[in-house]
Amino acid sequence: ALFTYIPSKVDIEISGYKVSGHTEVSFQLDNPQFTTVKGIRGRNTRIRSKNSSGVLTLGILQTSPTNDLLSEILKKDLQYGTGRLVIKIKDQSGSSLFFCDEAYIAGFPALSFSDKAGTRTWTINCLTVPLDQLVVGGNYKPVFDLF
């Protein structure tokens, strides 16, 4: 078996713009898809949540022009309310996928300066993520094809 996770092969696109300088990306749904409801006499059941909202966190090198783009998008959204984003993420070295066409930047990240190049951590809220287009996959690739 060959494990092939390569962070630089995670492609991130925001409304047609290919993000450069990303150091990390994560997505978390706001709610679990199922929760347990405790019943009487030890009889429990589960309830499915159809809420598919979540939070995307994007770490961008402070030297990347992507920060300027995200700042402009947020400023225009504050001014005109037009900041709806389409976000696509694909791991080229694995099978993970992410898509959302109802996202917006939550606010400006913390602004810090030091003697080392740092990152800006952007928070993007996703109103609805189509769960059929969310794949939390692996990076396992067989050494040879069986078929």
PDB file of C-alpha atoms in Angstrom:
ATOM      1  CA  ALA A   1       0.000   0.000   0.000  1.00  0.00           C
ATOM      2  CA  LEU A   2       1.084   3.546  -0.689  1.00  0.00           C
ATOM      3  CA  PHE A   3      -0.075   6.554   1.313  1.00  0.00           C
ATOM      4  CA  THR A   4      -0.027   9.659  -0.840  1.00  0.00           C
ATOM      5  CA  TYR A   5      -1.348  12.620   1.136  1.00  0.00           C
ATOM      6  CA  ILE A   6       0.222  15.772  -0.260  1.00  0.00           C
ATOM      7  CA  PRO A   7      -1.110  19.048   1.242  1.00  0.00           C
ATOM      8  CA  SER A   8      -0.111  21.057  -1.839  1.00  0.00           C
ATOM      9  CA  LYS A   9      -2.397  18.838  -3.936  1.00  0.00           C
ATOM     10  CA  VAL A  10      -5.518  20.051  -2.129  1.00  0.00           C
ATOM     11  CA  ASP A  11      -7.142  22.387  -4.658  1.00  0.00           C
ATOM     12  CA  ILE A  12      -9.363  25.128  -3.246  1.00  0.00           C
ATOM     13  CA  GLU A  13     -11.503  27.323  -5.470  1.00  0.00           C
ATOM     14  CA  ILE A  14     -13.598  30.255  -4.241  1.00  0.00           C
ATOM     15  CA  SER A  15     -16.086  31.577  -6.813  1.00  0.00           C
ATOM     16  CA  GLY A  16     -13.760  30.644  -9.662  1.00  0.00           C
ATOM     17  CA  TYR A  17     -10.551  31.902  -7.998  1.00  0.00           C
ATOM     18  CA  LYS A  18      -7.894  29.245  -7.343  1.00  0.00           C
ATOM     19  CA  VAL A  19      -6.651  29.867  -3.802  1.00  0.00           C
ATOM     20  CA  SER A  20      -2.899  30.124  -3.414  1.00  0.00           C
ATOM     21  CA  GLY A  21      -0.827  30.060  -0.269  1.00  0.00           C
ATOM     22  CA  HIS A  22      -3.121  27.897   1.828  1.00  0.00           C
ATOM     23  CA  THR A  23      -1.508  26.115   4.742  1.00  0.00           C
ATOM     24  CA  GLU A  24      -4.569  24.330   6.067  1.00  0.00           C
ATOM     25  CA  VAL A  25      -8.255  23.879   5.449  1.00  0.00           C
ATOM     26  CA  SER A  26     -10.904  22.229   7.580  1.00  0.00           C
ATOM     27  CA  PHE A  27     -14.663  21.855   7.491  1.00  0.00           C
ATOM     28  CA  GLN A  28     -17.005  20.896  10.301  1.00  0.00           C
ATOM     29  CA  LEU A  29     -20.770  20.480  10.088  1.00  0.00           C
ATOM     30  CA  ASP A  30     -22.657  22.401  12.768  1.00  0.00           C
ATOM     31  CA  ASN A  31     -24.630  19.358  13.919  1.00  0.00           C
ATOM     32  CA  PRO A  32     -24.153  15.601  13.821  1.00  0.00           C
ATOM     33  CA  GLN A  33     -26.281  13.886  11.197  1.00  0.00           C
ATOM     34  CA  PHE A  34     -27.927  11.664  13.842  1.00  0.00           C
ATOM     35  CA  THR A  35     -28.610  12.110  17.551  1.00  0.00           C
ATOM     36  CA  THR A  36     -29.920   9.638  20.103  1.00  0.00           C
ATOM     37  CA  VAL A  37     -33.168  10.332  21.925  1.00  0.00           C
ATOM     38  CA  LYS A  38     -33.443   8.444  25.210  1.00  0.00           C
ATOM     39  CA  GLY A  39     -36.745   6.697  25.668  1.00  0.00           C
ATOM     40  CA  ILE A  40     -38.590   5.007  28.485  1.00  0.00           C
ATOM     41  CA  ARG A  41     -37.728   1.481  29.625  1.00  0.00           C
ATOM     42  CA  GLY A  42     -34.335   1.670  27.901  1.00  0.00           C
ATOM     43  CA  ARG A  43     -35.848   2.005  24.427  1.00  0.00           C
ATOM     44  CA  ASN A  44     -33.872   4.633  22.541  1.00  0.00           C
ATOM     45  CA  THR A  45     -34.193   5.925  19.022  1.00  0.00           C
ATOM     46  CA  ARG A  46     -32.302   8.206  16.726  1.00  0.00           C
ATOM     47  CA  ILE A  47     -33.324  11.355  14.930  1.00  0.00           C
ATOM     48  CA  ARG A  48     -31.761  12.584  11.728  1.00  0.00           C
ATOM     49  CA  SER A  49     -30.826  16.244  11.413  1.00  0.00           C
ATOM     50  CA  LYS A  50     -31.331  17.674   7.951  1.00  0.00           C
ATOM     51  CA  ASN A  51     -29.307  20.762   8.855  1.00  0.00           C
ATOM     52  CA  SER A  52     -26.202  20.697   6.680  1.00  0.00           C
ATOM     53  CA  SER A  53     -24.701  24.049   7.619  1.00  0.00           C
ATOM     54  CA  GLY A  54     -21.125  24.224   8.764  1.00  0.00           C
ATOM     55  CA  VAL A  55     -17.923  26.193   9.134  1.00  0.00           C
ATOM     56  CA  LEU A  56     -14.947  26.147   6.795  1.00  0.00           C
ATOM     57  CA  THR A  57     -11.656  27.345   8.266  1.00  0.00           C
ATOM     58  CA  LEU A  58      -8.971  28.379   5.825  1.00  0.00           C
ATOM     59  CA  GLY A  59      -5.384  29.165   6.831  1.00  0.00           C
ATOM     60  CA  ILE A  60      -3.665  31.425   4.280  1.00  0.00           C
ATOM     61  CA  LEU A  61      -0.032  32.543   4.382  1.00  0.00           C
ATOM     62  CA  GLN A  62       0.071  36.245   5.226  1.00  0.00           C
ATOM     63  CA  THR A  63       2.145  36.769   2.049  1.00  0.00           C
ATOM     64  CA  SER A  64      -0.578  35.350  -0.236  1.00  0.00           C
ATOM     65  CA  PRO A  65      -2.671  37.611  -2.487  1.00  0.00           C
ATOM     66  CA  THR A  66      -5.658  35.456  -1.503  1.00  0.00           C
ATOM     67  CA  ASN A  67      -5.895  37.567   1.680  1.00  0.00           C
ATOM     68  CA  ASP A  68      -6.420  40.696  -0.434  1.00  0.00           C
ATOM     69  CA  LEU A  69      -9.146  38.978  -2.427  1.00  0.00           C
ATOM     70  CA  LEU A  70     -10.965  37.725   0.673  1.00  0.00           C
ATOM     71  CA  SER A  71     -10.679  41.173   2.284  1.00  0.00           C
ATOM     72  CA  GLU A  72     -12.232  42.794  -0.807  1.00  0.00           C
ATOM     73  CA  ILE A  73     -15.034  40.230  -0.925  1.00  0.00           C
ATOM     74  CA  LEU A  74     -15.815  40.882   2.747  1.00  0.00           C
ATOM     75  CA  LYS A  75     -15.708  44.682   2.301  1.00  0.00           C
ATOM     76  CA  LYS A  76     -18.105  44.467  -0.665  1.00  0.00           C
ATOM     77  CA  ASP A  77     -20.363  42.136   1.301  1.00  0.00           C
ATOM     78  CA  LEU A  78     -20.451  44.638   4.182  1.00  0.00           C
ATOM     79  CA  GLN A  79     -21.262  47.422   1.736  1.00  0.00           C
ATOM     80  CA  TYR A  80     -23.701  45.701  -0.648  1.00  0.00           C
ATOM     81  CA  GLY A  81     -24.644  42.343   0.917  1.00  0.00           C
ATOM     82  CA  THR A  82     -23.417  40.479  -2.168  1.00  0.00           C
ATOM     83  CA  GLY A  83     -20.849  38.142  -0.630  1.00  0.00           C
ATOM     84  CA  ARG A  84     -22.362  34.767  -1.547  1.00  0.00           C
ATOM     85  CA  LEU A  85     -19.526  32.405  -2.446  1.00  0.00           C
ATOM     86  CA  VAL A  86     -19.197  29.100  -4.259  1.00  0.00           C
ATOM     87  CA  ILE A  87     -16.474  26.935  -2.749  1.00  0.00           C
ATOM     88  CA  LYS A  88     -14.979  23.759  -4.187  1.00  0.00           C
ATOM     89  CA  ILE A  89     -12.261  21.664  -2.572  1.00  0.00           C
ATOM     90  CA  LYS A  90     -10.696  18.558  -4.110  1.00  0.00           C
ATOM     91  CA  ASP A  91      -7.845  16.489  -2.760  1.00  0.00           C
ATOM     92  CA  GLN A  92      -5.953  15.478  -5.908  1.00  0.00           C
ATOM     93  CA  SER A  93      -3.940  12.895  -3.954  1.00  0.00           C
ATOM     94  CA  GLY A  94      -7.027  11.265  -2.434  1.00  0.00           C
ATOM     95  CA  SER A  95     -10.786  11.087  -2.647  1.00  0.00           C
ATOM     96  CA  SER A  96     -11.969  13.940  -0.376  1.00  0.00           C
ATOM     97  CA  LEU A  97     -14.387  16.465  -1.897  1.00  0.00           C
ATOM     98  CA  PHE A  98     -16.258  19.522  -0.670  1.00  0.00           C
ATOM     99  CA  PHE A  99     -18.771  21.817  -2.373  1.00  0.00           C
ATOM    100  CA  CYS A 100     -20.935  24.685  -1.155  1.00  0.00           C
ATOM    101  CA  ASP A 101     -22.694  27.369  -3.188  1.00  0.00           C
ATOM    102  CA  GLU A 102     -24.161  29.255  -0.221  1.00  0.00           C
ATOM    103  CA  ALA A 103     -21.158  30.490   1.725  1.00  0.00           C
ATOM    104  CA  TYR A 104     -20.033  33.825   3.128  1.00  0.00           C
ATOM    105  CA  ILE A 105     -17.014  35.150   4.990  1.00  0.00           C
ATOM    106  CA  ALA A 106     -17.870  35.523   8.685  1.00  0.00           C
ATOM    107  CA  GLY A 107     -15.489  38.424   9.327  1.00  0.00           C
ATOM    108  CA  PHE A 108     -11.917  39.604   9.164  1.00  0.00           C
ATOM    109  CA  PRO A 109      -9.299  37.290  10.680  1.00  0.00           C
ATOM    110  CA  ALA A 110      -7.008  38.396  13.476  1.00  0.00           C
ATOM    111  CA  LEU A 111      -4.292  40.708  12.203  1.00  0.00           C
ATOM    112  CA  SER A 112      -0.896  39.919  13.648  1.00  0.00           C
ATOM    113  CA  PHE A 113       2.711  40.620  12.731  1.00  0.00           C
ATOM    114  CA  SER A 114       5.886  38.965  13.997  1.00  0.00           C
ATOM    115  CA  ASP A 115       9.418  38.207  12.922  1.00  0.00           C
ATOM    116  CA  LYS A 116       8.178  35.052  11.141  1.00  0.00           C
ATOM    117  CA  ALA A 117       5.780  34.698   8.236  1.00  0.00           C
ATOM    118  CA  GLY A 118       2.448  33.733   9.721  1.00  0.00           C
ATOM    119  CA  THR A 119      -0.996  32.811   8.529  1.00  0.00           C
ATOM    120  CA  ARG A 120      -4.364  34.504   8.400  1.00  0.00           C
ATOM    121  CA  THR A 121      -7.177  32.210   9.499  1.00  0.00           C
ATOM    122  CA  TRP A 122     -10.397  32.942   7.597  1.00  0.00           C
ATOM    123  CA  THR A 123     -13.747  31.630   8.789  1.00  0.00           C
ATOM    124  CA  ILE A 124     -16.312  30.956   6.091  1.00  0.00           C
ATOM    125  CA  ASN A 125     -19.849  29.990   7.037  1.00  0.00           C
ATOM    126  CA  CYS A 126     -21.634  27.548   4.760  1.00  0.00           C
ATOM    127  CA  LEU A 127     -25.419  27.822   4.925  1.00  0.00           C
ATOM    128  CA  THR A 128     -26.106  24.531   3.155  1.00  0.00           C
ATOM    129  CA  VAL A 129     -23.643  21.846   2.106  1.00  0.00           C
ATOM    130  CA  PRO A 130     -25.108  19.206  -0.219  1.00  0.00           C
ATOM    131  CA  LEU A 131     -24.143  16.056   1.666  1.00  0.00           C
ATOM    132  CA  ASP A 132     -24.044  14.053  -1.560  1.00  0.00           C
ATOM    133  CA  GLN A 133     -21.126  16.302  -2.579  1.00  0.00           C
ATOM    134  CA  LEU A 134     -19.220  15.941   0.689  1.00  0.00           C
ATOM    135  CA  VAL A 135     -16.697  13.110   0.703  1.00  0.00           C
ATOM    136  CA  VAL A 136     -14.473  12.656   3.720  1.00  0.00           C
ATOM    137  CA  GLY A 137     -12.152  10.269   1.958  1.00  0.00           C
ATOM    138  CA  GLY A 138      -8.782   8.760   2.413  1.00  0.00           C
ATOM    139  CA  ASN A 139      -5.494   8.946   0.611  1.00  0.00           C
ATOM    140  CA  TYR A 140      -4.888   5.259   0.129  1.00  0.00           C
ATOM    141  CA  LYS A 141      -3.797   4.335  -3.365  1.00  0.00           C
ATOM    142  CA  PRO A 142      -2.998   0.732  -4.270  1.00  0.00           C
ATOM    143  CA  VAL A 143       0.489   0.127  -5.615  1.00  0.00           C
ATOM    144  CA  PHE A 144      -1.027  -1.581  -8.659  1.00  0.00           C
ATOM    145  CA  ASP A 145      -4.476  -1.754 -10.218  1.00  0.00           C
ATOM    146  CA  LEU A 146      -6.375  -5.010  -9.777  1.00  0.00           C
ATOM    147  CA  PHE A 147      -8.658  -4.423 -12.765  1.00  0.00           C
TER     148      PHE A 147
END
